[in-house]
XYZ file of C-alpha atoms in Angstrom:
670
model
C 70.986 171.900 112.319
C 70.083 171.489 115.936
C 71.533 174.869 116.919
C 69.548 176.616 114.160
C 66.335 174.898 115.260
C 67.103 175.935 118.848
C 67.421 179.555 117.714
C 64.057 179.320 115.954
C 62.438 177.903 119.089
C 63.923 180.689 121.238
C 62.532 183.363 118.922
C 59.100 181.728 118.855
C 58.977 181.438 122.649
C 59.920 185.106 123.019
C 56.966 185.987 120.789
C 54.438 183.787 122.615
C 53.229 186.414 125.063
C 52.799 189.051 122.353
C 50.731 186.620 120.289
C 48.613 185.864 123.342
C 47.959 189.562 123.937
C 47.151 190.216 120.289
C 44.306 187.692 120.235
C 42.566 188.934 123.374
C 38.809 189.402 122.988
C 38.850 192.638 124.998
C 41.031 195.702 125.491
C 43.476 194.980 128.317
C 43.820 198.626 129.252
C 40.068 198.968 129.660
C 39.976 196.098 132.141
C 42.912 197.593 134.053
C 41.002 200.850 134.416
C 37.921 198.958 135.578
C 39.854 196.990 138.202
C 41.547 200.132 139.493
C 38.417 202.298 139.518
C 39.020 204.488 136.465
C 41.705 205.978 134.235
C 42.729 208.561 136.807
C 43.340 205.865 139.410
C 45.414 203.823 136.938
C 47.494 206.893 136.088
C 48.030 207.562 139.783
C 49.122 203.973 140.459
C 51.515 204.004 137.519
C 52.992 207.286 138.730
C 53.623 205.647 142.099
C 55.019 202.561 140.415
C 57.510 204.681 138.474
C 58.788 206.143 141.749
C 59.635 202.640 142.942
C 61.134 201.208 139.772
C 63.392 204.225 139.197
C 64.815 204.266 142.732
C 67.867 202.049 143.431
C 66.810 201.630 147.088
C 63.897 199.458 145.987
C 65.730 197.152 143.599
C 65.018 193.480 144.341
C 67.429 191.671 142.047
C 69.847 190.602 144.786
C 67.229 189.921 147.467
C 67.520 186.163 147.036
C 71.122 186.160 148.251
C 70.854 188.287 151.421
C 71.002 187.068 155.020
C 68.127 187.860 157.370
C 69.983 190.711 159.148
C 70.842 192.179 155.743
C 67.236 191.888 154.576
C 65.884 193.526 157.718
C 68.335 196.416 157.538
C 67.363 196.937 153.919
C 63.668 196.879 154.926
C 64.392 199.745 157.332
C 66.197 201.581 154.538
C 63.127 201.209 152.342
C 60.851 202.524 155.086
C 63.093 205.564 155.405
C 63.036 206.163 151.653
C 59.269 205.653 151.427
C 58.764 208.286 154.088
C 61.039 210.701 152.215
C 59.091 210.155 148.988
C 55.841 210.719 150.853
C 57.130 214.089 152.065
C 58.597 215.067 148.702
C 55.434 214.206 146.792
C 52.912 215.123 149.495
C 51.261 211.730 149.137
C 47.933 210.862 150.734
C 47.631 207.977 153.203
C 46.107 205.786 150.467
C 48.902 206.647 148.040
C 51.506 205.903 150.699
C 49.948 202.486 151.346
C 49.871 201.738 147.602
C 53.508 202.785 147.337
C 54.445 200.380 150.121
C 52.712 197.458 148.354
C 54.612 198.264 145.157
C 57.963 197.750 146.873
C 57.261 194.040 146.452
C 58.572 193.076 149.878
C 57.097 192.991 153.381
C 58.407 195.213 156.173
C 57.309 196.268 159.688
C 55.687 199.305 158.048
C 52.822 197.023 156.978
C 51.810 196.378 160.597
C 52.243 200.041 161.516
C 50.015 201.217 158.674
C 47.417 198.443 158.580
C 47.039 197.601 162.286
C 48.569 200.161 164.674
C 47.268 203.312 162.985
C 43.718 202.057 162.284
C 43.460 200.883 165.883
C 44.454 204.306 167.212
C 41.934 205.956 164.919
C 39.086 203.633 165.903
C 39.703 203.258 169.651
C 41.160 206.606 170.782
C 39.180 209.614 171.973
C 39.474 212.735 169.770
C 41.960 214.150 172.269
C 44.077 210.993 172.205
C 43.979 210.908 168.417
C 45.178 214.498 168.305
C 48.190 213.568 170.445
C 49.241 210.270 168.847
C 47.871 209.852 165.315
C 49.859 212.706 163.686
C 53.056 211.366 165.256
C 52.285 207.842 163.982
C 51.386 209.064 160.494
C 54.647 210.995 160.316
C 56.614 207.989 161.689
C 57.779 210.102 164.608
C 56.593 207.101 166.590
C 56.332 203.574 165.211
C 53.956 200.970 166.511
C 52.315 197.582 166.613
C 49.268 195.838 168.093
C 50.275 193.555 170.979
C 47.523 191.077 171.781
C 48.770 187.519 171.224
C 50.751 185.924 174.046
C 53.018 182.928 174.307
C 50.253 180.926 175.975
C 47.116 182.441 174.415
C 46.136 183.556 170.929
C 42.606 182.813 169.790
C 41.232 182.673 173.330
C 41.398 186.399 173.988
C 39.690 185.965 177.353
C 42.634 183.851 178.478
C 45.189 186.617 177.969
C 47.149 187.143 181.189
C 48.868 190.537 180.896
C 47.433 192.850 183.544
C 46.808 196.588 183.631
C 46.178 197.578 187.251
C 44.839 201.030 188.107
C 46.961 202.776 190.787
C 44.658 205.482 192.249
C 47.386 207.087 194.372
C 49.362 208.201 191.307
C 46.601 208.091 188.642
C 48.612 205.496 186.738
C 48.105 202.070 185.238
C 50.677 199.351 185.824
C 51.300 196.992 182.891
C 52.681 193.652 184.046
C 53.483 190.193 182.635
C 52.776 187.913 185.617
C 53.822 184.604 184.007
C 56.045 183.262 181.245
C 52.969 182.473 179.166
C 51.810 186.092 179.462
C 54.773 187.198 177.317
C 53.523 189.023 174.232
C 54.549 186.849 171.280
C 54.308 186.811 167.482
C 53.459 190.522 167.364
C 54.534 191.936 163.991
C 56.830 194.940 164.300
C 57.286 194.485 168.040
C 60.761 192.980 168.149
C 62.986 195.728 166.730
C 60.951 198.359 164.883
C 58.290 199.743 167.206
C 58.706 202.528 169.726
C 55.137 202.042 171.004
C 52.487 199.354 171.142
C 48.770 199.124 171.653
C 48.898 196.500 174.407
C 45.816 194.425 175.145
C 45.650 193.662 178.868
C 43.190 192.853 181.650
C 42.045 196.045 183.368
C 42.100 195.606 187.160
C 40.328 198.274 189.249
C 40.041 197.867 193.034
C 40.837 194.180 192.660
C 38.091 193.618 190.095
C 38.968 192.175 186.680
C 37.094 194.232 184.051
C 38.345 192.254 181.063
C 40.429 193.093 178.010
C 41.225 196.717 177.165
C 43.778 198.487 174.952
C 46.622 200.633 176.345
C 49.112 202.912 174.618
C 52.521 201.808 175.927
C 55.959 203.142 175.045
C 58.537 200.395 174.504
C 61.723 202.164 173.452
C 63.434 205.496 173.963
C 62.783 208.090 171.276
C 66.364 209.270 171.779
C 68.383 206.113 171.109
C 65.770 203.347 170.605
C 66.917 201.481 173.726
C 64.161 199.459 175.494
C 62.703 201.341 178.438
C 63.158 200.212 182.034
C 60.923 197.251 182.797
C 60.448 196.327 179.124
C 62.133 193.187 177.786
C 61.641 193.105 174.023
C 63.134 191.305 171.019
C 62.592 189.214 167.885
C 61.153 185.682 168.225
C 63.574 184.222 165.659
C 63.468 182.889 162.074
C 60.132 181.837 160.607
C 58.858 179.902 157.603
C 58.496 183.227 155.790
C 57.846 186.940 156.417
C 61.416 187.269 157.671
C 61.764 190.932 156.699
C 59.265 191.590 159.510
C 60.326 191.456 163.161
C 57.634 189.383 164.821
C 58.571 189.956 168.421
C 58.119 189.245 172.109
C 57.712 191.627 175.053
C 57.570 191.243 178.811
C 56.526 194.022 181.153
C 57.862 194.260 184.704
C 55.460 196.599 186.550
C 55.653 199.291 183.860
C 53.714 202.424 184.837
C 51.832 204.549 182.294
C 49.410 207.479 182.852
C 45.750 206.479 183.130
C 45.162 208.740 180.132
C 46.986 206.179 177.979
C 44.127 203.736 178.226
C 42.331 203.992 174.865
C 39.003 205.439 175.965
C 36.817 206.133 172.972
C 34.261 203.587 174.186
C 35.326 202.196 177.598
C 36.279 204.882 180.120
C 38.053 205.050 183.476
C 37.810 208.245 185.543
C 40.382 209.755 187.907
C 38.303 208.362 190.762
C 38.479 204.859 189.312
C 34.900 204.822 188.051
C 34.599 202.526 185.027
C 32.100 203.066 182.196
C 31.307 200.194 179.837
C 31.031 200.763 176.076
C 27.496 201.197 174.659
C 27.923 198.056 172.521
C 29.992 194.977 173.392
C 31.265 194.674 169.817
C 32.660 198.225 169.543
C 36.113 196.965 170.474
C 36.017 194.888 167.282
C 36.017 197.927 164.980
C 39.798 198.054 164.828
C 39.994 194.364 163.957
C 37.281 194.750 161.299
C 39.498 197.363 159.672
C 42.491 195.024 159.814
C 40.539 192.070 158.428
C 39.214 194.223 155.601
C 42.826 195.050 154.711
C 43.724 191.339 154.829
C 40.999 190.517 152.293
C 42.650 193.034 149.979
C 46.045 191.454 150.713
C 44.648 188.035 149.753
C 43.347 189.448 146.470
C 46.709 191.002 145.667
C 48.716 187.927 146.625
C 46.670 185.546 144.502
C 46.607 187.941 141.543
C 50.393 188.212 141.715
C 50.828 184.434 141.624
C 48.387 183.941 138.742
C 50.277 186.497 136.640
C 53.434 184.428 137.021
C 51.785 181.043 136.474
C 49.746 182.073 133.428
C 52.601 183.861 131.680
C 54.943 180.970 132.317
C 52.312 178.490 131.109
C 52.068 180.450 127.849
C 55.858 180.478 127.386
C 56.680 176.958 128.552
C 56.403 174.371 125.774
C 56.428 170.601 126.309
C 55.715 167.644 123.985
C 54.400 167.736 120.438
C 55.009 166.425 116.948
C 58.581 165.706 115.872
C 60.006 168.669 113.955
C 57.255 171.005 115.145
C 57.197 173.487 117.987
C 56.243 171.829 121.226
C 52.845 172.654 122.649
C 52.296 175.526 125.073
C 51.450 173.899 128.382
C 48.555 176.332 128.810
C 46.869 174.445 125.963
C 46.681 171.291 128.079
C 43.325 170.950 129.821
C 44.826 169.840 133.109
C 47.101 172.903 133.211
C 44.074 175.107 132.555
C 42.256 173.434 135.450
C 45.227 174.087 137.732
C 45.532 177.770 136.850
C 42.414 179.363 135.326
C 40.014 178.820 138.271
C 42.527 180.686 140.423
C 42.509 183.569 137.945
C 38.717 183.680 138.331
C 39.094 183.508 142.116
C 41.642 186.349 142.053
C 39.034 188.535 140.355
C 36.427 187.432 142.883
C 38.761 188.357 145.737
C 39.455 191.727 144.154
C 35.752 192.563 143.959
C 35.195 191.192 147.474
C 37.906 193.479 148.853
C 36.144 196.478 147.311
C 32.854 195.254 148.714
C 34.328 194.979 152.214
C 35.930 198.414 151.973
C 32.561 199.913 151.069
C 30.906 198.131 154.000
C 33.540 199.369 156.428
C 33.282 202.931 155.115
C 29.513 202.765 155.552
C 29.933 201.470 159.112
C 32.298 204.309 159.971
C 29.770 206.843 158.724
C 26.938 205.161 160.632
C 28.955 205.156 163.851
C 29.400 208.902 163.600
C 25.610 209.146 163.818
C 25.350 206.615 166.635
C 23.975 203.825 164.393
C 25.378 200.449 165.497
C 22.872 198.266 163.661
C 25.287 196.846 161.074
C 28.204 196.227 163.450
C 27.374 192.622 164.341
C 26.926 191.566 160.725
C 30.036 193.401 159.574
C 32.096 191.736 162.318
C 30.753 188.320 161.286
C 31.341 189.014 157.590
C 34.864 190.380 158.087
C 35.788 187.409 160.304
C 34.607 184.867 157.769
C 36.009 186.610 154.718
C 39.417 187.084 156.347
C 39.431 183.336 156.951
C 38.239 182.034 153.604
C 39.832 184.580 151.278
C 43.217 183.901 152.888
C 42.695 180.140 152.553
C 41.779 180.551 148.887
C 44.805 182.770 148.306
C 47.308 180.432 149.987
C 45.850 177.408 148.237
C 45.893 179.213 144.895
C 49.453 180.466 145.333
C 50.724 176.966 145.995
C 48.835 175.547 143.024
C 50.339 178.282 140.847
C 53.783 177.270 142.096
C 53.108 173.620 141.299
C 51.758 174.580 137.872
C 55.192 176.056 137.105
C 56.753 172.606 137.483
C 60.333 172.287 138.701
C 61.114 175.940 138.004
C 58.327 176.908 140.391
C 60.405 175.445 143.230
C 63.159 177.973 142.521
C 63.101 181.162 144.563
C 63.719 182.938 141.257
C 60.086 182.217 140.367
C 59.244 184.440 143.395
C 56.116 182.444 144.231
C 57.609 180.311 147.061
C 59.027 183.168 149.119
C 55.958 185.360 148.660
C 53.569 182.498 149.439
C 55.527 181.522 152.552
C 55.419 185.115 153.712
C 51.695 185.401 153.081
C 50.896 182.109 154.826
C 51.148 183.738 158.239
C 47.807 185.444 157.551
C 46.055 182.106 158.091
C 46.847 182.388 161.777
C 47.462 186.134 162.209
C 44.766 188.547 163.421
C 42.494 185.617 164.263
C 43.308 181.932 163.696
C 41.179 180.871 160.753
C 39.606 177.742 162.209
C 38.444 179.723 165.227
C 37.558 182.867 163.312
C 35.295 181.038 160.859
C 33.067 180.020 163.735
C 32.320 183.699 164.501
C 30.462 183.925 161.214
C 28.355 180.846 161.904
C 27.497 181.994 165.428
C 25.978 185.115 163.925
C 24.146 183.166 161.193
C 22.590 180.764 163.706
C 21.330 183.748 165.715
C 19.788 185.209 162.553
C 18.215 181.862 161.738
C 16.418 182.027 165.098
C 15.555 185.744 164.737
C 15.470 186.535 160.998
C 14.081 190.006 161.657
C 17.579 191.007 162.820
C 19.180 190.124 159.487
C 20.875 192.762 157.376
C 21.595 192.527 153.667
C 24.197 189.733 153.551
C 22.248 187.272 155.696
C 18.709 188.178 154.658
C 18.374 184.896 152.747
C 17.958 183.109 156.084
C 14.560 184.767 156.543
C 13.149 182.329 153.982
C 15.215 179.285 154.960
C 12.242 176.926 154.919
C 11.244 177.858 151.380
C 14.841 177.616 150.143
C 15.193 174.043 151.392
C 12.090 173.027 149.437
C 13.662 174.071 146.139
C 15.521 172.037 143.526
C 17.883 173.281 140.842
C 16.054 174.003 137.569
C 19.004 173.769 135.144
C 18.655 171.361 132.189
C 21.612 172.551 130.084
C 25.094 174.006 130.488
C 23.740 177.451 129.618
C 21.071 177.058 132.297
C 23.704 176.095 134.838
C 25.573 179.335 134.102
C 22.510 181.516 134.486
C 23.292 184.076 137.243
C 20.004 183.426 139.028
C 20.606 179.656 139.016
C 24.129 180.124 140.406
C 23.014 182.509 143.135
C 20.176 180.226 144.192
C 22.601 177.310 144.405
C 24.950 179.266 146.664
C 22.021 180.359 148.819
C 20.750 176.774 149.077
C 24.115 175.469 150.246
C 24.506 178.224 152.847
C 20.969 177.753 154.193
C 21.313 173.992 154.307
C 24.569 174.085 156.254
C 23.486 176.821 158.669
C 20.231 174.974 159.380
C 22.200 171.779 159.999
C 24.386 173.541 162.551
C 21.281 174.934 164.254
C 19.708 171.478 164.404
C 22.909 169.898 165.719
C 23.132 172.528 168.445
C 19.551 171.830 169.510
C 20.244 168.095 169.568
C 23.361 168.666 171.665
C 21.407 170.785 174.144
C 18.695 168.137 174.369
C 21.294 165.446 175.046
C 22.742 167.433 177.945
C 25.966 168.760 176.404
C 27.363 171.557 178.573
C 26.892 175.078 177.256
C 30.653 175.618 177.234
C 31.129 172.643 174.896
C 28.242 173.193 172.470
C 30.242 174.821 169.686
C 32.955 172.205 169.986
C 30.365 169.566 169.102
C 29.435 171.351 165.847
C 32.735 173.034 164.994
C 33.473 171.096 161.790
C 30.016 171.745 160.357
C 30.144 175.354 161.573
C 33.281 175.964 159.521
C 31.600 174.504 156.440
C 28.608 176.793 156.963
C 30.904 179.793 157.366
C 32.661 178.989 154.098
C 29.349 178.541 152.271
C 28.116 181.929 153.475
C 31.372 183.656 152.547
C 31.410 182.167 149.053
C 27.853 183.463 148.675
C 29.029 186.953 149.724
C 31.899 186.697 147.233
C 29.454 185.818 144.472
C 27.289 188.797 145.447
C 30.360 191.023 145.243
C 31.287 189.611 141.829
C 27.760 190.150 140.519
C 27.698 193.727 141.779
C 30.757 194.452 139.637
C 29.172 193.182 136.423
C 27.744 196.578 135.573
C 26.470 196.701 131.988
C 26.441 200.484 132.016
C 30.057 200.776 133.131
C 31.802 198.515 130.591
C 31.894 197.448 126.966
C 30.119 194.254 125.856
C 33.473 192.459 125.386
C 34.534 193.283 128.924
C 31.192 192.223 130.331
C 31.437 188.951 128.411
C 34.855 187.931 129.762
C 34.060 188.959 133.344
C 30.811 187.003 133.143
C 32.778 183.931 132.080
C 35.124 184.428 135.029
C 32.153 184.749 137.381
C 30.727 181.528 135.997
C 34.033 179.675 136.298
C 34.494 180.882 139.875
C 30.978 179.701 140.724
C 31.055 176.299 139.029
C 34.581 175.511 140.259
C 33.601 176.117 143.876
C 30.363 174.199 143.411
C 32.263 171.218 141.994
C 34.735 171.225 144.888
C 31.841 170.726 147.331
C 29.435 168.918 145.037
C 28.182 166.763 147.901
C 26.670 169.834 149.573
C 24.373 170.162 146.564
C 23.704 166.527 145.731
C 23.359 164.960 149.184
C 19.758 166.190 149.542
C 19.183 166.049 145.770
C 19.215 169.806 145.133
C 21.372 168.766 142.167
C 20.596 165.590 140.279
C 23.375 163.379 138.936
C 22.794 164.913 135.502
C 23.158 168.419 136.896
C 26.432 167.472 138.575
C 27.644 166.443 135.132
C 26.518 169.801 133.751
C 28.678 171.544 136.344
C 31.766 169.635 135.210
C 30.990 170.125 131.538
C 30.457 173.827 132.155
C 33.895 174.142 133.764
C 35.554 172.487 130.761
C 33.674 174.742 128.358
C 34.567 177.877 130.303
C 38.248 176.957 130.527
C 38.317 176.477 126.764
C 36.604 179.843 126.246
C 38.822 181.721 128.700
C 42.064 180.143 127.444
C 42.368 182.700 124.623
C 42.182 185.580 127.084
C 44.277 184.088 129.892
C 47.396 186.226 129.439
C 45.347 189.365 128.852
C 43.362 188.738 132.039
C 46.476 188.602 134.218
C 48.142 191.463 132.329
C 45.158 193.581 133.318
C 46.287 193.415 136.964
C 49.046 195.753 135.743
C 51.782 194.403 138.016
C 55.229 195.507 136.920
C 58.211 193.213 136.475
C 59.741 194.980 139.456
C 56.826 194.092 141.733
C 56.720 190.483 140.490
C 60.510 190.044 140.719
C 60.013 186.746 138.908
C 62.119 185.074 136.255
C 59.058 183.031 135.224
C 56.545 185.881 135.144
C 58.491 188.380 133.032
C 56.293 190.467 130.767
C 58.696 189.957 127.831
C 58.678 186.148 128.129
C 62.486 185.906 128.434
C 62.192 183.230 131.082
C 65.187 181.013 130.397
C 67.585 183.888 129.841
C 66.611 185.358 133.203
C 66.924 182.046 135.058
C 70.419 181.530 133.670
C 71.457 185.099 134.445
C 70.291 184.885 138.062
C 72.028 181.551 138.582
C 75.322 183.247 137.716
C 74.829 185.585 140.688
C 74.571 182.746 143.199
C 77.330 183.341 145.800
C 78.380 179.680 145.572
C 79.204 180.278 141.894
C 81.582 183.177 142.492
C 84.620 180.877 142.766
C 85.373 177.955 140.430
C 86.122 175.666 143.370
C 83.760 175.603 146.315
C 84.940 176.584 149.782
C 85.428 173.332 151.697
C 86.863 171.352 148.811
C 90.404 171.257 150.217
C 89.286 170.197 153.707
C 86.555 167.710 152.873
C 86.244 166.714 149.204
C 89.865 166.533 148.077
C 90.796 163.876 150.664
C 87.890 161.740 149.416
C 88.716 162.161 145.722
C 92.397 161.412 146.312
C 91.827 158.474 148.600
C 93.231 160.307 151.579
C 90.152 160.221 153.779
C 90.885 159.516 157.438
C 89.599 156.148 158.517
C 87.430 156.121 161.602
C 88.799 154.283 164.608
C 86.614 151.537 166.010
């Protein structure tokens, strides 16, 4: 009977994920350990995860049905509980940050931990750090980074807020002189923060000395009321990220002690004598830290979405022979093309985040010894990677949503709300289209003076030789050779950077004003930035394919992912390789054939690859991404909780529907 066949189908679907895991070519747990950095790290993360899943404060089941005020109040409750757990367990800063991520929901704590605190640590003197950092770490004060204004974001030089030195009282006066100088969009500013690092124009004896950071109290530590002269609040509902209070602030001649100017690098004496920093990029260190964290956020966000899309694609069955089980949609080539390249990209982002963390740690150590040589390249790399990893993550998240079909549109899938919340990163902490250009500016300088190049841009030293080369691949296996792939990525980056350099020279020769030069080449500059960043991502992926640190089966599957990541991103910009005949038409065909072959090879391991990210059902909070495959049961259960379903007849029926149904509708008078 039909009902019996339906029961059989339900049982088979419930078993799909277990069958997928059983046929994996590698040990899932081993890959989890490798991703995390070892067994001890995995054990630590799972200990933290258990603290979240066992605590009723962090339950997410009803989050879909809460109003914004309810969600924000609950976010504050979670922050309070997180802090209590940190005290009870004596957690490290890294553990505390991991614990926050595992809550599965954004809160103002993210901006406090990832922006405010790092900025204090990088820009304060040791004495200032001693005063403020312990208070911030203990949440005795809460903070944000207030740079963006209503009228200016990317153009930092256009920021209008002033900080005028008052020699008579040894104070600095923070002031918002115009409507457009209102601080705007600042995460955590509206309701959460007691303090802010405020970026403002330092004015000394009538002279504008440019942008500098100041430690400014916003609210009373007694009752959280805004201080005199401070007008502060939330900017209103957004497309996503609504558990965070992006806020505004206006300052009406607010006085602070001169000592609250962050003076690790720039200094202002009691006499009003100003000392410039030893390097003009030192002020970027705080933002490099933030952008490094955003690369990690992109990796996490895309990984989370691929877990949901792949699991659902293994459970969802559509079409097939009459009387037989329908086919898993993950077996369709087009579904594989929509999902599997994003799995490969998620791994690439994960390795890139580790790469960036290592670079930033190295920079911090070098700075302690007065070595600033890597700062310019790290700033350029962090700017570009923040841009392109976030683009790849947002694009991948949306494709994962679409790959889940109609059910992906439901908030119960959890992809839409998370993706909408993450999308702000495209314009936060540096608008991507502007930020990408920072990378290309640096690369063009290196092209002119290759002796200044550090590791990531050293390929530009041999730009002329690179442009003389052609791809040597004659088979699919050749095309997946790591040396062939790396050379192809280098060729594209060199070609596009050289083109930007040539276009700039042509613009100069034609009389284009210096202030407009980069506008003339902006589109090509962004392409060059992306090419360089994809090259850096490939380097990071290669550096994690360590034969000595993994079993042959693990090396084999990660190599396939590296190859799929590479060929997929080559195919998407195939013109960059074929326009000057670096690739022949036949080699372009090899790229496409290689992608199809890799998708077929990786298909067997797809569920195991996303399982290895080790994201709990609590963190995913997704009906479609459940680890047990009980997708339809969960969708139906959640639908029963919809507030509109709590009464058999909807509110409004008597007033509006009943008159229509019973022919009693009031006729309009003409």
